[in-house]
Short mmCIF file of the C-alpha atoms (twelve columns), coordinates in Angstrom:
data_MODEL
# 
_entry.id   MODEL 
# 
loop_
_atom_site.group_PDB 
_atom_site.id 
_atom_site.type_symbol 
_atom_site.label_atom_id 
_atom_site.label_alt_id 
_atom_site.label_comp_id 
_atom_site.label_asym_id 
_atom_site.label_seq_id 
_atom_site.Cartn_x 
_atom_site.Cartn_y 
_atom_site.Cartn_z 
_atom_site.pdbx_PDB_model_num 
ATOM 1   C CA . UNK A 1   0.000   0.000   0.000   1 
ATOM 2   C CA . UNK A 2   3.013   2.550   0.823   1 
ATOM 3   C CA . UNK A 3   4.511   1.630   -2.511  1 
ATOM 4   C CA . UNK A 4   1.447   2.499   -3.976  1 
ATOM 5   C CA . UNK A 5   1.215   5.983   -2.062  1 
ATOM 6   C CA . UNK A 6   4.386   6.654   -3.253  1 
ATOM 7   C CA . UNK A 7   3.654   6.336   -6.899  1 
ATOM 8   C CA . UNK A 8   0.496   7.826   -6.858  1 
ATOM 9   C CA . UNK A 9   2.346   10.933  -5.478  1 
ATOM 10  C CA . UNK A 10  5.267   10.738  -7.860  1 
ATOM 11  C CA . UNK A 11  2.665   10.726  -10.751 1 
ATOM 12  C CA . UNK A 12  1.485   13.739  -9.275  1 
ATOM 13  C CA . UNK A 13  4.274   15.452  -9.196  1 
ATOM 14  C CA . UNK A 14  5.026   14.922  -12.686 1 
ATOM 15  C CA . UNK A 15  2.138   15.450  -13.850 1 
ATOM 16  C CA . UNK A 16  2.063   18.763  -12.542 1 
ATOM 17  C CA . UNK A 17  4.810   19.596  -13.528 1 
ATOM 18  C CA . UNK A 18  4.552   18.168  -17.028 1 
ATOM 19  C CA . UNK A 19  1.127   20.291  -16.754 1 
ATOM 20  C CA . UNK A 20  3.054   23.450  -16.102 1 
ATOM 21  C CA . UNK A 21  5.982   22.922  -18.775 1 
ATOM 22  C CA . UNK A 22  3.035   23.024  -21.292 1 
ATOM 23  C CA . UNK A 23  1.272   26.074  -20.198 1 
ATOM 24  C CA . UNK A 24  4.353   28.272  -19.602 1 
ATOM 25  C CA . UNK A 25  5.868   26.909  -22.837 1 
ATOM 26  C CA . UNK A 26  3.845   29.152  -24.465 1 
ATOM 27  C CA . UNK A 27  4.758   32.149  -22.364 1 
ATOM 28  C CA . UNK A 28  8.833   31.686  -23.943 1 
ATOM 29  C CA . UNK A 29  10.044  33.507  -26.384 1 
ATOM 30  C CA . UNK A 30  8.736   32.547  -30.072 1 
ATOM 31  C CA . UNK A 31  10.975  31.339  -32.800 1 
ATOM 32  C CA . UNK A 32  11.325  34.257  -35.476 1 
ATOM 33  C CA . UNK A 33  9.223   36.801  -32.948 1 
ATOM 34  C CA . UNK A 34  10.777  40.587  -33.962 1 
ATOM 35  C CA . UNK A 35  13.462  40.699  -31.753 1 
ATOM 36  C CA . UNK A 36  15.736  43.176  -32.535 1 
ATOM 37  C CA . UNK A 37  18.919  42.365  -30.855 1 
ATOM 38  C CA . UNK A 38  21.181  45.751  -32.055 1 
ATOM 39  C CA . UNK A 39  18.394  47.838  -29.683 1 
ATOM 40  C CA . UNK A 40  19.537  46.794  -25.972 1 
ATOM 41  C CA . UNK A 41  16.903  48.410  -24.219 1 
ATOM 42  C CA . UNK A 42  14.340  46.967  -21.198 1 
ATOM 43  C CA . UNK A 43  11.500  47.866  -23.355 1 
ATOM 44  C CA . UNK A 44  12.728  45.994  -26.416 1 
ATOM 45  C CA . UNK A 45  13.571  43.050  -23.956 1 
ATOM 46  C CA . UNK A 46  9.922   42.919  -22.549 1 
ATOM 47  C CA . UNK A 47  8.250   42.963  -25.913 1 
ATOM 48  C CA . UNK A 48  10.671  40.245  -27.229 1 
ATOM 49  C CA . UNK A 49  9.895   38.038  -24.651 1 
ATOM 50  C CA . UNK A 50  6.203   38.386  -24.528 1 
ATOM 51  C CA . UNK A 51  6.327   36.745  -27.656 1 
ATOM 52  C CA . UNK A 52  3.554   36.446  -30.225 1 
ATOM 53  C CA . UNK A 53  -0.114  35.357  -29.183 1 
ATOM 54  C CA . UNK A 54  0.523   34.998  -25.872 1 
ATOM 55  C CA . UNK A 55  -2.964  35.166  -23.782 1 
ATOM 56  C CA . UNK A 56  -2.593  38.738  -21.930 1 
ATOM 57  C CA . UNK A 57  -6.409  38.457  -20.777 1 
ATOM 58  C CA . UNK A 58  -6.970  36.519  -17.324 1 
ATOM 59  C CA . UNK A 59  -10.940 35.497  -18.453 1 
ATOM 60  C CA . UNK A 60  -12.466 35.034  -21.403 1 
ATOM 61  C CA . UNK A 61  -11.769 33.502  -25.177 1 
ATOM 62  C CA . UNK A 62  -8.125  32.703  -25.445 1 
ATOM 63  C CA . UNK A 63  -6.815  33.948  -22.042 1 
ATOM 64  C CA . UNK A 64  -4.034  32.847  -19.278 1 
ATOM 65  C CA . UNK A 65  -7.199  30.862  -17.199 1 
ATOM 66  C CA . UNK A 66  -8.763  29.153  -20.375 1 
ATOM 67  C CA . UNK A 67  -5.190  27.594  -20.921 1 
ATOM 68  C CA . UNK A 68  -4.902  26.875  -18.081 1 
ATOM 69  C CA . UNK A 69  -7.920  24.614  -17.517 1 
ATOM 70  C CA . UNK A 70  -7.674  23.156  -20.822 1 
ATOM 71  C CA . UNK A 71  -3.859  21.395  -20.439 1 
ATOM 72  C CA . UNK A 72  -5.405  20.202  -16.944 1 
ATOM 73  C CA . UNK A 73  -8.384  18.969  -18.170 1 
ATOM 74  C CA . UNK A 74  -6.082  17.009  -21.347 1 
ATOM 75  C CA . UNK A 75  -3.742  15.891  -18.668 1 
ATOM 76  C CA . UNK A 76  -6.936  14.022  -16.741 1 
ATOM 77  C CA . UNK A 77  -8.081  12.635  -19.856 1 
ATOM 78  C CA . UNK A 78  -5.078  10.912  -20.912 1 
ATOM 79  C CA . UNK A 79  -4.431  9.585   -17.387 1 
ATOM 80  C CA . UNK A 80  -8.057  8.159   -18.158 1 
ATOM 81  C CA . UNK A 81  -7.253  6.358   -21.240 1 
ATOM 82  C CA . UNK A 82  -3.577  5.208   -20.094 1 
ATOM 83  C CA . UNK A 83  -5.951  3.470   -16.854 1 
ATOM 84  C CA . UNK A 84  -8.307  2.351   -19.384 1 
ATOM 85  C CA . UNK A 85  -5.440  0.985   -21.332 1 
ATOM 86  C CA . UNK A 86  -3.968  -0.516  -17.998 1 
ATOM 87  C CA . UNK A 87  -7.051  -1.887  -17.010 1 
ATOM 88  C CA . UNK A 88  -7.841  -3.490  -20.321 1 
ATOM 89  C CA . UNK A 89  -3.648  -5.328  -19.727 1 
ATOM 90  C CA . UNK A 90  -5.089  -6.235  -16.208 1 
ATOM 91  C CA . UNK A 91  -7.925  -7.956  -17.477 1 
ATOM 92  C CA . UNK A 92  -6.326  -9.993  -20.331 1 
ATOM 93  C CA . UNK A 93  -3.481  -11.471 -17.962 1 
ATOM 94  C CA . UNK A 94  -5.563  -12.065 -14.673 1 
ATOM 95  C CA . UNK A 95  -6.150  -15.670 -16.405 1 
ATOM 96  C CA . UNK A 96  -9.408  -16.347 -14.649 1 
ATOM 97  C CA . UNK A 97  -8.315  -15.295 -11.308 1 
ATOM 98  C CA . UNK A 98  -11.590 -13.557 -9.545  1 
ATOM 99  C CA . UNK A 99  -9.940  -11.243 -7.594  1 
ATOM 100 C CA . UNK A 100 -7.712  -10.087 -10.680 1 
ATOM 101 C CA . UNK A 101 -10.816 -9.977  -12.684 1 
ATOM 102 C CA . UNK A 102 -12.501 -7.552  -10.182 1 
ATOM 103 C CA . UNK A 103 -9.807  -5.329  -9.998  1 
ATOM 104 C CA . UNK A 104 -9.289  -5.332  -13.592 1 
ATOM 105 C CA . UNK A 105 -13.130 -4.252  -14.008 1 
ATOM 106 C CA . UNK A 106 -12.960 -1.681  -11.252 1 
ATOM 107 C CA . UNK A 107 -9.856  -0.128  -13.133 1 
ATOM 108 C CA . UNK A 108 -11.681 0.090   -16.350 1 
ATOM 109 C CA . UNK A 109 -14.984 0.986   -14.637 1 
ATOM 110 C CA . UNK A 110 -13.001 4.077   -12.708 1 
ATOM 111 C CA . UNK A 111 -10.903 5.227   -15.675 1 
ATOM 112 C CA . UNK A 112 -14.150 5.540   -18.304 1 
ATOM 113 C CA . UNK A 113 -15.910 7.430   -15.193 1 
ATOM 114 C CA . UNK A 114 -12.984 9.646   -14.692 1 
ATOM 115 C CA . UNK A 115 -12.805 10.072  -18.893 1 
ATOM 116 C CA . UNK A 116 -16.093 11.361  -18.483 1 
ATOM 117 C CA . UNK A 117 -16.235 13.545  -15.847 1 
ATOM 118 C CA . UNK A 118 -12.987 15.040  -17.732 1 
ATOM 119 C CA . UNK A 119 -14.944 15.600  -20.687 1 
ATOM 120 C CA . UNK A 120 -17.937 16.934  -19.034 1 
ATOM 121 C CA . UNK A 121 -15.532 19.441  -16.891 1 
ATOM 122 C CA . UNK A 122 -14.344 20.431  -20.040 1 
ATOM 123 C CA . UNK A 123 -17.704 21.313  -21.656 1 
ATOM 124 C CA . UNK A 124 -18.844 23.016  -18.080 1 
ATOM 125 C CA . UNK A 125 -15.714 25.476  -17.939 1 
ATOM 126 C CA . UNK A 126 -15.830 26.533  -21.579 1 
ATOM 127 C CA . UNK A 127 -19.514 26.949  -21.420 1 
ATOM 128 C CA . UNK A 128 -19.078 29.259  -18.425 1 
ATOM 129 C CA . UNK A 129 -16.057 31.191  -19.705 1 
ATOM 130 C CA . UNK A 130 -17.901 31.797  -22.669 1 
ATOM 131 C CA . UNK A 131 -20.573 32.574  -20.640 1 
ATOM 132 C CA . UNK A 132 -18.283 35.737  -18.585 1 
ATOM 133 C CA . UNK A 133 -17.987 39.028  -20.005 1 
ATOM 134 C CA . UNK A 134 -14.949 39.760  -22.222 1 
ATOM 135 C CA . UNK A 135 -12.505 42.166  -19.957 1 
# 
C-alpha cells in the first residue's frame, strides 16, 4: 500500500509539472518573434519576450485561465485512457483469477468514469467562460 502511495504521489508530481511545462511553454520567447537584438533596451527586452499570441487576458476567449484549464483537463483525460489501457492489460493477464478480474473491471470501470467527468468538466468550464464578459 506505501509503494502504492508513493507512486500515486510521484505521478502527481510529474504530472504537474509536465502540466506546467506546457502552459508556460507558451509564455517563452517565439521562434522568429521581432526581436531586434542591435536595440539593448528593457522595453525591447519585454516585448521580445512576450512573444507572439501569448494570452494577456486573465478570463475570457483565449486567455491565461482558459489555458490553463484546458492542459489540466487534457492531462486528466489521458491519465483516463492510459488506466483504461492498464485496465484493459489487467484484465487480459488475470487468467481467470476472480480477484484479478474484479480489480481489472474496477480499473476500467473508474478510468471511463474519470474520462467522463474530464470531458464533461471540459464542456462546463468553456460553457461558463464563454458565458463571462470579455474584460
Amino acid at each position: 500500500m506505501k509503494k502504492l502511495t508513493k507512486k500515486a504521489i510521484g505521478s502527481l508530481i510529474v504530472g504537474t509539472a509536465l502540466a506546467f511545462v506546457a502552459v508556460l511553454s507558451p509564455l517563452s520567447p517565439v521562434a522568429g518573434a521581432a526581436c531586434d537584438e542591435s536595440n539593448l533596451s528593457a522595453a525591447s527586452g519585454v516585448n521580445c519576450a512576450q512573444g507572439q499570441d501569448t494570452p494577456t487576458t486573465l478570463f475570457g476567449e483565449g486567455s491565461i485561465f482558459t489555458t490553463v484549464v484546458n492542459v489540466l483537463l487534457f492531462v486528466i483525460g489521458a491519465i483516463s485512457v492510459i488506466m483504461l489501457i492498464i485496465g484493459g492489460i489487467r484484465y487480459t493477464v488475470s487468467a481467470g483469477d476472480s480477484t484479478n478480474v474484479t480489480a481489472a473491471k474496477n480499473t476500467i470501470m473508474y478510468a471511463f468514469i474519470g474520462l467522463v467527468v474530464a470531458f464533461l468538466a471540459f464542456a462546463i468550464v468553456n460553457w461558463v467562460l464563454g458565458a463571462l464578459p470579455q474584460a
